[in-house]
Amino acid sequence: MRRLEALIALVPPSVQAVVDVGYDHGELLLSLARRRPELRLFGVERQPDAAGRLHARPAARGLELDLRTGDGLLPLSPGEAQVAVLAGLGEIVIADLVARDAERLAAPGRFVLCPNGLETMLRSSLRREGLRAVEETLVEDRGRFYEILAVEPEHSPEDAPADPLETLWGRGLWRDPLAGAFLDDIERRQAGALASKELARSDRPLARKLGSLRAARERLTKGGRS
């Protein structure tokens, strides 16, 4: 499954309005418009000429796309959208936008998140904001792995994982058929960081994540059991 397909799959059937934050070339909006014509679709970009470029694409002709210029969900009125997609951004940027804009989504609200690198602090930031991952999936697309999370408000304290490995890696990893290849990819790409003696001082979240890599692999061989 490609990343675009996975993002679309996490937009619930009952939703009426979706915003793609940082829509860039508009591939997600165009795909949603073709597959879900009943949706009201918003796009937000900081670049003032992005809307003109997207509307000029032949694939956008005849489609109703409400494109706005600005930052995060600020260009939308509170409650205009029920789902916000933030994909291809750094996890720190995503965490900051979610913390600032979560209440602008119509209740209960869902964020579909896909950071552009290994997640090391996003889950902990979301928990501090009272949000939890209700669906998680791994995608390998064009030689890269992506972590995709569908995030909604917590309903009770029991929603938060107590298991330290689940806190770091999420609950969905142990059931994902790509988990082993994903961990192999991390080990290969992060070989330099794994060998670094300074990592704990320079990047504590990454150091914690990589420090639990062996335990995550062992958990996976046990079928996800602690």
Coordinates of N, CA and C in Angstrom, one line a residue:
M1 N 0.8 -1.2 0.0 CA 0.0 0.0 0.0 C 0.9 1.3 0.0
R2 N 0.6 2.2 -0.9 CA 1.3 3.4 -0.9 C 0.9 4.4 0.2
R3 N 1.7 5.4 0.5 CA 1.4 6.3 1.6 C 0.1 7.0 1.4
L4 N -0.2 7.4 0.1 CA -1.4 8.2 -0.2 C -2.6 7.3 0.1
E5 N -2.6 6.0 -0.3 CA -3.7 5.1 0.0 C -3.9 4.9 1.5
A6 N -2.9 4.8 2.2 CA -3.0 4.6 3.7 C -3.6 5.9 4.3
L7 N -3.2 7.1 3.9 CA -3.8 8.3 4.5 C -5.3 8.3 4.2
I8 N -5.7 8.0 3.0 CA -7.1 8.1 2.6 C -7.9 7.1 3.4
A9 N -7.3 5.9 3.6 CA -8.0 4.8 4.4 C -8.3 5.2 5.8
L10 N -7.6 6.2 6.3 CA -7.9 6.6 7.7 C -8.8 7.8 7.8
V11 N -9.4 8.2 6.7 CA -10.5 9.2 6.8 C -11.8 8.5 6.9
P12 N -12.5 8.6 8.0 CA -13.7 7.8 8.3 C -14.8 8.0 7.2
P13 N -15.6 7.0 6.9 CA -16.7 7.2 6.0 C -17.8 8.3 6.4
S14 N -17.9 8.5 7.7 CA -18.9 9.4 8.2 C -18.5 10.9 8.1
V15 N -17.3 11.1 7.8 CA -16.8 12.5 7.8 C -17.3 13.3 6.6
Q16 N -17.5 14.6 6.9 CA -18.1 15.5 5.8 C -17.1 16.5 5.3
A17 N -16.0 16.8 6.1 CA -15.1 17.9 5.7 C -13.7 17.5 6.2
V18 N -12.7 17.6 5.3 CA -11.3 17.3 5.6 C -10.4 18.4 5.1
V19 N -9.4 18.7 5.9 CA -8.4 19.7 5.5 C -7.0 19.0 5.4
D20 N -6.3 19.3 4.3 CA -4.9 18.8 4.1 C -4.0 20.0 4.4
V21 N -3.3 19.9 5.5 CA -2.4 21.0 5.9 C -1.0 20.8 5.2
G22 N -0.6 21.8 4.4 CA 0.6 21.6 3.7 C 0.4 20.7 2.4
Y23 N -0.6 21.1 1.6 CA -1.1 20.2 0.6 C -0.1 20.1 -0.6
D24 N 0.8 21.0 -0.8 CA 1.9 20.9 -1.8 C 1.3 20.8 -3.2
H25 N 1.5 19.7 -3.9 CA 1.0 19.5 -5.2 C -0.5 19.0 -5.2
G26 N -1.0 18.8 -4.1 CA -2.5 18.5 -4.0 C -2.9 17.0 -4.3
E27 N -1.9 16.1 -4.3 CA -2.3 14.7 -4.6 C -3.3 14.1 -3.7
L28 N -3.2 14.4 -2.4 CA -4.2 13.8 -1.5 C -5.6 14.4 -1.8
L29 N -5.6 15.8 -1.9 CA -6.9 16.4 -2.2 C -7.5 15.9 -3.5
L30 N -6.8 15.8 -4.5 CA -7.3 15.3 -5.8 C -7.8 13.9 -5.7
S31 N -7.1 13.0 -5.0 CA -7.6 11.7 -4.8 C -8.8 11.6 -4.0
L32 N -8.9 12.4 -2.9 CA -10.1 12.4 -2.1 C -11.3 12.9 -2.9
A33 N -11.1 14.0 -3.7 CA -12.2 14.6 -4.5 C -12.7 13.6 -5.5
R34 N -11.9 12.8 -6.1 CA -12.3 11.8 -7.0 C -13.1 10.6 -6.4
R35 N -12.6 10.2 -5.2 CA -13.1 9.0 -4.6 C -14.3 9.3 -3.6
R36 N -14.2 10.5 -3.0 CA -15.3 10.9 -2.1 C -15.8 12.3 -2.5
P37 N -16.6 12.3 -3.6 CA -17.1 13.6 -4.1 C -18.0 14.3 -3.1
E38 N -18.5 13.6 -2.1 CA -19.4 14.2 -1.1 C -18.7 15.1 -0.1
L39 N -17.4 14.9 0.0 CA -16.6 15.6 1.0 C -16.4 17.1 0.6
R40 N -16.4 17.9 1.6 CA -15.9 19.3 1.5 C -14.4 19.3 1.8
L41 N -13.6 19.7 0.9 CA -12.2 19.6 1.0 C -11.5 21.0 1.1
F42 N -10.7 21.1 2.1 CA -9.9 22.3 2.3 C -8.4 21.9 2.1
G43 N -7.7 22.9 1.7 CA -6.2 22.8 1.6 C -5.6 24.0 2.2
V44 N -4.6 23.9 3.0 CA -3.9 25.0 3.6 C -2.4 25.0 3.2
E45 N -1.9 26.0 2.7 CA -0.4 26.1 2.3 C 0.1 27.5 2.7
R46 N 1.3 27.6 3.1 CA 1.9 28.9 3.4 C 2.3 29.6 2.2
Q47 N 2.6 28.9 1.1 CA 3.0 29.6 -0.1 C 1.8 30.2 -0.8
P48 N 1.8 31.5 -1.1 CA 0.6 32.2 -1.6 C 0.3 31.8 -3.0
D49 N 1.2 31.3 -3.8 CA 1.0 30.9 -5.2 C 0.6 29.4 -5.3
A50 N 0.5 28.7 -4.2 CA 0.2 27.2 -4.3 C -1.2 27.0 -4.8
A51 N -2.2 27.8 -4.4 CA -3.5 27.5 -4.9 C -3.6 27.7 -6.4
G52 N -3.0 28.7 -6.9 CA -3.0 28.9 -8.4 C -2.4 27.7 -9.1
R53 N -1.3 27.2 -8.6 CA -0.6 26.1 -9.3 C -1.5 24.9 -9.3
L54 N -2.2 24.6 -8.1 CA -3.1 23.4 -8.0 C -4.3 23.6 -8.9
H55 N -5.0 24.7 -8.9 CA -6.1 24.9 -9.7 C -5.8 24.9 -11.2
A56 N -4.6 25.1 -11.6 CA -4.2 25.1 -13.0 C -3.9 23.7 -13.5
R57 N -3.8 22.7 -12.6 CA -3.5 21.4 -13.0 C -4.8 20.8 -13.7
P58 N -4.6 20.1 -14.8 CA -5.7 19.5 -15.5 C -6.5 18.6 -14.6
A59 N -5.8 17.9 -13.7 CA -6.5 16.9 -12.8 C -7.5 17.6 -11.9
A60 N -7.3 18.9 -11.7 CA -8.2 19.7 -10.7 C -9.4 20.3 -11.4
R61 N -9.5 20.3 -12.7 CA -10.6 20.9 -13.4 C -11.9 20.3 -13.0
G62 N -12.9 21.1 -12.6 CA -14.2 20.7 -12.2 C -14.3 20.2 -10.8
L63 N -13.2 20.2 -10.1 CA -13.3 19.8 -8.7 C -13.4 21.0 -7.7
E64 N -14.2 20.8 -6.7 CA -14.4 21.9 -5.7 C -13.4 21.8 -4.6
L65 N -12.3 22.6 -4.6 CA -11.3 22.6 -3.6 C -11.2 23.9 -3.0
D66 N -11.4 24.0 -1.7 CA -11.3 25.3 -1.0 C -9.9 25.5 -0.5
L67 N -9.1 26.2 -1.2 CA -7.6 26.4 -0.9 C -7.4 27.7 -0.2
R68 N -6.7 27.6 0.9 CA -6.4 28.9 1.7 C -4.9 29.0 2.0
T69 N -4.5 30.2 2.2 CA -3.1 30.5 2.5 C -3.0 30.8 4.0
G70 N -2.0 30.1 4.6 CA -1.8 30.4 6.1 C -1.1 29.3 6.7
D71 N -1.2 29.2 8.1 CA -0.5 28.3 8.9 C -1.4 27.3 9.6
G72 N -1.2 26.0 9.4 CA -2.0 25.1 10.2 C -3.5 25.2 9.9
L73 N -4.3 25.2 11.0 CA -5.8 25.3 10.8 C -6.2 26.7 11.0
L74 N -5.3 27.6 11.2 CA -5.8 29.0 11.5 C -6.6 29.6 10.3
P75 N -6.4 29.3 9.0 CA -7.2 29.9 8.0 C -8.6 29.4 8.0
L76 N -8.9 28.3 8.8 CA -10.3 27.8 8.8 C -11.0 28.3 10.1
S77 N -12.3 28.5 10.0 CA -13.1 28.8 11.1 C -13.2 27.5 12.0
P78 N -13.3 27.7 13.4 CA -13.4 26.5 14.2 C -14.6 25.7 13.8
G79 N -14.4 24.4 13.7 CA -15.5 23.5 13.3 C -15.7 23.3 11.8
E80 N -15.0 24.0 11.0 CA -15.2 23.8 9.5 C -14.8 22.4 9.1
A81 N -13.8 21.8 9.7 CA -13.3 20.5 9.3 C -13.4 19.6 10.4
Q82 N -13.6 18.3 10.1 CA -13.6 17.2 11.1 C -12.3 16.4 11.2
V83 N -11.6 16.4 10.1 CA -10.4 15.6 10.0 C -9.3 16.5 9.4
A84 N -8.1 16.5 10.0 CA -7.0 17.3 9.5 C -5.9 16.3 9.2
V85 N -5.3 16.3 8.0 CA -4.2 15.5 7.6 C -3.0 16.3 7.6
L86 N -2.0 15.9 8.3 CA -0.6 16.5 8.4 C 0.4 15.4 8.0
A87 N 0.8 15.5 6.7 CA 1.8 14.5 6.2 C 2.9 15.2 5.6
G88 N 4.1 14.6 5.7 CA 5.3 15.1 5.1 C 5.9 16.2 5.8
L89 N 5.6 16.4 7.1 CA 6.1 17.5 7.9 C 7.0 16.8 9.0
G90 N 7.9 17.6 9.6 CA 8.7 17.0 10.7 C 7.8 16.8 11.9
E91 N 8.2 15.9 12.8 CA 7.3 15.5 13.9 C 7.2 16.7 14.9
I92 N 8.2 17.5 15.1 CA 8.2 18.7 16.0 C 7.1 19.7 15.4
V93 N 7.2 19.9 14.1 CA 6.2 20.8 13.5 C 4.8 20.3 13.7
I94 N 4.6 19.0 13.4 CA 3.3 18.3 13.6 C 2.8 18.5 15.1
A95 N 3.7 18.1 16.0 CA 3.3 18.2 17.4 C 2.9 19.6 17.8
D96 N 3.6 20.6 17.3 CA 3.3 22.0 17.7 C 1.9 22.4 17.0
L97 N 1.7 22.0 15.8 CA 0.4 22.4 15.1 C -0.8 21.7 15.8
V98 N -0.6 20.4 16.1 CA -1.7 19.7 16.8 C -2.0 20.3 18.2
A99 N -1.0 20.7 18.9 CA -1.2 21.3 20.3 C -1.9 22.6 20.2
R100 N -1.6 23.4 19.1 CA -2.2 24.7 19.0 C -3.6 24.6 18.4
D101 N -3.8 23.7 17.5 CA -5.0 23.8 16.6 C -6.0 22.7 16.9
A102 N -5.8 21.8 17.9 CA -6.7 20.6 18.1 C -8.1 21.0 18.3
E103 N -8.4 22.1 19.0 CA -9.7 22.5 19.3 C -10.4 23.2 18.2
R104 N -9.8 23.4 17.1 CA -10.4 24.0 15.9 C -11.1 23.0 15.0
L105 N -10.9 21.7 15.3 CA -11.6 20.7 14.6 C -13.0 20.5 15.2
A106 N -14.0 20.1 14.4 CA -15.3 19.8 14.9 C -15.2 18.5 15.7
A107 N -15.8 18.5 16.9 CA -15.7 17.4 17.8 C -16.3 16.1 17.1
P108 N -15.7 14.9 17.4 CA -14.6 14.7 18.3 C -13.3 15.1 17.7
G109 N -13.2 15.2 16.4 CA -11.9 15.6 15.7 C -11.0 14.4 15.5
R110 N -10.3 14.4 14.4 CA -9.3 13.4 14.1 C -8.2 14.0 13.3
F111 N -7.0 13.7 13.8 CA -5.8 14.1 13.0 C -5.2 12.8 12.4
V112 N -4.9 12.9 11.1 CA -4.2 11.8 10.4 C -2.8 12.3 10.2
L113 N -1.8 11.7 10.8 CA -0.4 12.2 10.9 C 0.6 11.2 10.3
C114 N 1.5 11.8 9.5 CA 2.5 11.0 8.9 C 3.8 11.8 8.9
P115 N 4.6 11.8 9.9 CA 5.9 12.5 10.0 C 6.8 12.0 8.9
N116 N 7.7 13.0 8.5 CA 8.6 12.6 7.4 C 9.9 11.9 7.8
G117 N 10.0 11.5 9.1 CA 11.1 10.8 9.6 C 10.7 9.9 10.7
L118 N 11.6 9.2 11.3 CA 11.3 8.3 12.4 C 10.7 9.1 13.6
E119 N 9.6 8.6 14.1 CA 8.9 9.2 15.2 C 9.6 8.9 16.5
T120 N 10.0 10.0 17.2 CA 10.7 9.8 18.5 C 10.1 10.5 19.6
M121 N 9.3 11.6 19.4 CA 8.7 12.3 20.5 C 7.2 12.7 20.2
L122 N 6.7 12.4 19.0 CA 5.3 12.8 18.7 C 4.3 12.1 19.6
R123 N 4.4 10.8 19.8 CA 3.4 10.1 20.6 C 3.3 10.7 22.0
S124 N 4.5 11.0 22.6 CA 4.5 11.5 24.0 C 3.9 12.9 24.0
S125 N 4.1 13.7 23.0 CA 3.5 15.0 22.9 C 2.0 14.9 22.7
L126 N 1.6 14.0 21.9 CA 0.1 13.8 21.8 C -0.6 13.4 23.1
R127 N 0.1 12.5 23.8 CA -0.5 12.1 25.1 C -0.6 13.3 26.1
R128 N 0.4 14.2 26.0 CA 0.3 15.4 26.9 C -0.9 16.2 26.5
E129 N -1.3 16.2 25.3 CA -2.4 17.0 24.8 C -3.8 16.3 24.9
G130 N -3.7 15.1 25.6 CA -5.0 14.3 25.7 C -5.4 13.6 24.5
L131 N -4.5 13.3 23.6 CA -4.8 12.6 22.3 C -4.2 11.2 22.3
R132 N -4.8 10.3 21.6 CA -4.2 9.0 21.5 C -4.4 8.5 20.1
A133 N -3.5 7.5 19.7 CA -3.6 6.9 18.4 C -4.7 5.8 18.4
V134 N -5.7 5.9 17.6 CA -6.8 4.9 17.5 C -6.5 4.0 16.4
E135 N -5.7 4.3 15.4 CA -5.3 3.4 14.4 C -3.9 3.8 14.0
E136 N -3.1 2.7 13.7 CA -1.7 2.9 13.3 C -1.3 2.0 12.2
T137 N -0.5 2.4 11.3 CA -0.1 1.5 10.2 C 1.3 1.9 9.7
L138 N 2.0 0.9 9.2 CA 3.3 1.2 8.6 C 3.1 1.0 7.1
V139 N 3.8 1.9 6.3 CA 3.7 1.8 4.9 C 5.1 1.9 4.3
E140 N 5.4 1.0 3.3 CA 6.7 1.1 2.6 C 6.3 1.7 1.2
D141 N 6.9 2.8 0.9 CA 6.6 3.5 -0.4 C 7.9 4.0 -1.0
R142 N 8.2 3.4 -2.1 CA 9.4 3.9 -2.9 C 10.6 3.8 -2.1
G143 N 10.8 2.7 -1.4 CA 12.0 2.4 -0.6 C 12.1 3.0 0.7
R144 N 11.0 3.7 1.2 CA 11.0 4.4 2.5 C 9.8 3.8 3.3
F145 N 10.1 3.8 4.6 CA 9.0 3.4 5.6 C 8.4 4.7 6.2
Y146 N 7.1 4.6 6.4 CA 6.4 5.7 7.0 C 5.5 5.2 8.1
E147 N 5.4 5.9 9.2 CA 4.5 5.6 10.3 C 3.3 6.6 10.1
I148 N 2.1 6.0 10.1 CA 0.9 6.8 9.9 C 0.0 6.5 11.1
L149 N -0.5 7.6 11.8 CA -1.3 7.5 13.0 C -2.6 8.3 12.7
A150 N -3.7 7.7 13.1 CA -5.0 8.4 13.3 C -5.2 8.7 14.7
V151 N -5.3 10.0 15.1 CA -5.3 10.4 16.5 C -6.6 11.1 16.8
E152 N -7.1 10.7 18.0 CA -8.4 11.3 18.5 C -8.2 11.6 20.0
P153 N -9.1 12.4 20.6 CA -9.1 12.6 22.0 C -9.2 11.4 22.8
E154 N -8.5 11.3 23.9 CA -8.7 10.2 24.8 C -10.0 10.2 25.5
H155 N -10.6 9.1 25.8 CA -11.9 9.0 26.5 C -11.8 8.7 27.9
S156 N -10.6 8.1 28.3 CA -10.4 7.8 29.7 C -8.9 7.6 29.9
P157 N -8.5 7.6 31.2 CA -7.1 7.4 31.4 C -6.6 6.0 31.0
E158 N -7.5 5.0 30.9 CA -7.1 3.7 30.4 C -6.6 3.7 29.0
D159 N -7.0 4.7 28.2 CA -6.6 4.8 26.8 C -5.1 4.9 26.7
A160 N -4.4 5.5 27.7 CA -2.9 5.7 27.6 C -2.2 4.4 27.8
P161 N -1.2 4.0 27.0 CA -0.5 2.8 27.2 C 0.4 2.8 28.4
A162 N 0.4 1.8 29.2 CA 1.2 1.7 30.4 C 2.5 1.0 30.1
D163 N 2.5 0.2 29.1 CA 3.7 -0.6 28.7 C 4.8 0.4 28.1
P164 N 6.0 0.4 28.6 CA 7.0 1.3 28.1 C 7.3 1.1 26.6
L165 N 7.3 -0.1 26.1 CA 7.6 -0.3 24.7 C 6.4 0.3 23.8
E166 N 5.2 0.1 24.3 CA 4.1 0.7 23.6 C 4.1 2.2 23.6
T167 N 4.6 2.7 24.7 CA 4.7 4.2 24.9 C 5.7 4.7 23.8
L168 N 6.7 4.0 23.5 CA 7.7 4.4 22.5 C 7.3 4.1 21.1
W169 N 6.7 2.9 20.9 CA 6.6 2.4 19.6 C 5.1 2.3 19.1
G170 N 4.2 2.5 20.1 CA 2.8 2.4 19.7 C 2.2 1.0 19.9
R171 N 0.9 0.9 19.9 CA 0.3 -0.5 20.1 C 0.2 -1.2 18.8
G172 N 0.3 -0.5 17.6 CA 0.0 -1.2 16.4 C 1.2 -1.9 15.8
L173 N 2.4 -1.6 16.3 CA 3.6 -2.2 15.7 C 3.6 -3.7 15.7
W174 N 3.2 -4.3 16.8 CA 3.3 -5.7 17.0 C 2.4 -6.5 16.1
R175 N 1.4 -5.8 15.6 CA 0.4 -6.5 14.7 C 0.7 -6.3 13.2
D176 N 1.7 -5.4 12.9 CA 1.9 -4.9 11.6 C 2.8 -5.9 10.8
P177 N 2.4 -6.3 9.6 CA 3.2 -7.3 8.9 C 4.6 -6.7 8.4
L178 N 4.7 -5.4 8.4 CA 5.9 -4.7 8.0 C 6.9 -4.4 9.2
A179 N 6.5 -4.8 10.4 CA 7.2 -4.4 11.6 C 8.7 -4.9 11.5
G180 N 8.9 -6.1 11.1 CA 10.3 -6.6 11.1 C 11.2 -5.8 10.1
A181 N 10.7 -5.6 8.9 CA 11.4 -4.9 7.9 C 11.6 -3.4 8.3
F182 N 10.6 -2.9 9.0 CA 10.7 -1.5 9.5 C 11.9 -1.4 10.6
L183 N 11.9 -2.3 11.5 CA 13.0 -2.3 12.5 C 14.4 -2.5 11.8
D184 N 14.4 -3.4 10.8 CA 15.7 -3.6 10.1 C 16.1 -2.2 9.4
D185 N 15.1 -1.5 8.9 CA 15.4 -0.3 8.2 C 16.0 0.8 9.1
I186 N 15.3 0.8 10.3 CA 15.8 1.8 11.3 C 17.3 1.5 11.7
E187 N 17.5 0.2 12.0 CA 18.9 -0.2 12.4 C 19.9 0.2 11.3
R188 N 19.5 0.0 10.0 CA 20.4 0.3 8.9 C 20.6 1.8 8.8
R189 N 19.5 2.6 8.8 CA 19.6 4.0 8.6 C 20.3 4.7 9.8
Q190 N 20.1 4.2 11.0 CA 20.5 4.8 12.2 C 21.8 4.2 12.7
A191 N 22.6 3.5 11.9 CA 23.8 2.8 12.3 C 24.8 3.8 13.0
G192 N 24.9 5.0 12.4 CA 25.8 6.0 13.0 C 25.4 6.4 14.4
A193 N 24.1 6.7 14.5 CA 23.5 7.1 15.8 C 23.6 6.0 16.8
L194 N 23.4 4.8 16.4 CA 23.5 3.7 17.4 C 24.9 3.5 17.9
A195 N 25.9 3.9 17.1 CA 27.3 3.8 17.5 C 27.8 5.0 18.3
S196 N 27.0 6.1 18.3 CA 27.4 7.3 18.9 C 27.4 7.3 20.4
K197 N 28.4 7.7 21.1 CA 28.4 7.8 22.5 C 27.9 9.2 23.0
E198 N 27.6 10.1 22.1 CA 27.1 11.4 22.4 C 25.6 11.6 22.2
L199 N 25.0 10.6 21.7 CA 23.6 10.7 21.3 C 22.7 11.0 22.4
A200 N 22.9 10.5 23.6 CA 22.1 10.7 24.8 C 22.1 12.2 25.2
R201 N 23.1 12.9 24.9 CA 23.2 14.3 25.2 C 22.7 15.2 24.1
S202 N 22.9 14.7 22.8 CA 22.5 15.6 21.7 C 21.0 15.4 21.3
D203 N 20.5 14.2 21.5 CA 19.1 13.9 21.0 C 18.5 12.8 21.9
R204 N 18.0 13.2 23.1 CA 17.5 12.2 24.0 C 16.3 11.4 23.5
P205 N 15.3 12.0 22.8 CA 14.2 11.2 22.3 C 14.7 10.1 21.3
L206 N 15.6 10.4 20.4 CA 16.2 9.4 19.5 C 16.9 8.4 20.3
A207 N 17.7 8.8 21.3 CA 18.5 7.9 22.1 C 17.6 6.9 22.8
R208 N 16.5 7.3 23.3 CA 15.5 6.4 24.0 C 14.9 5.4 23.0
K209 N 14.6 5.9 21.8 CA 14.0 5.1 20.8 C 14.9 4.0 20.4
L210 N 16.1 4.4 20.0 CA 17.1 3.4 19.6 C 17.6 2.5 20.7
G211 N 17.6 3.0 21.9 CA 18.0 2.2 23.0 C 17.0 1.1 23.3
S212 N 15.7 1.2 22.8 CA 14.7 0.2 23.0 C 14.6 -0.7 21.8
L213 N 15.4 -0.5 20.8 CA 15.3 -1.2 19.5 C 15.4 -2.8 19.7
R214 N 16.4 -3.2 20.5 CA 16.6 -4.6 20.7 C 15.3 -5.2 21.5
A215 N 14.8 -4.5 22.5 CA 13.7 -5.0 23.2 C 12.4 -5.0 22.3
A216 N 12.3 -4.1 21.4 CA 11.2 -4.1 20.4 C 11.3 -5.3 19.5
R217 N 12.5 -5.6 19.1 CA 12.7 -6.7 18.2 C 12.4 -8.1 18.9
E218 N 12.8 -8.1 20.2 CA 12.5 -9.3 21.0 C 11.0 -9.5 21.2
R219 N 10.3 -8.4 21.5 CA 8.9 -8.4 21.6 C 8.2 -8.9 20.4
L220 N 8.7 -8.4 19.2 CA 8.1 -8.8 18.0 C 8.3 -10.3 17.7
T221 N 9.4 -10.9 18.1 CA 9.6 -12.4 17.9 C 8.7 -13.2 18.8
K222 N 8.2 -12.6 19.9 CA 7.2 -13.2 20.8 C 5.8 -13.0 20.4
G223 N 5.6 -12.4 19.2 CA 4.3 -12.1 18.7 C 3.6 -11.0 19.4
G224 N 4.3 -10.0 19.9 CA 3.8 -8.8 20.6 C 3.5 -9.0 22.0
R225 N 3.8 -10.2 22.6 CA 3.5 -10.4 24.0 C 4.6 -9.8 24.9
S226 N 4.3 -9.2 26.0 CA 5.3 -8.7 26.9 C 5.9 -9.8 27.8

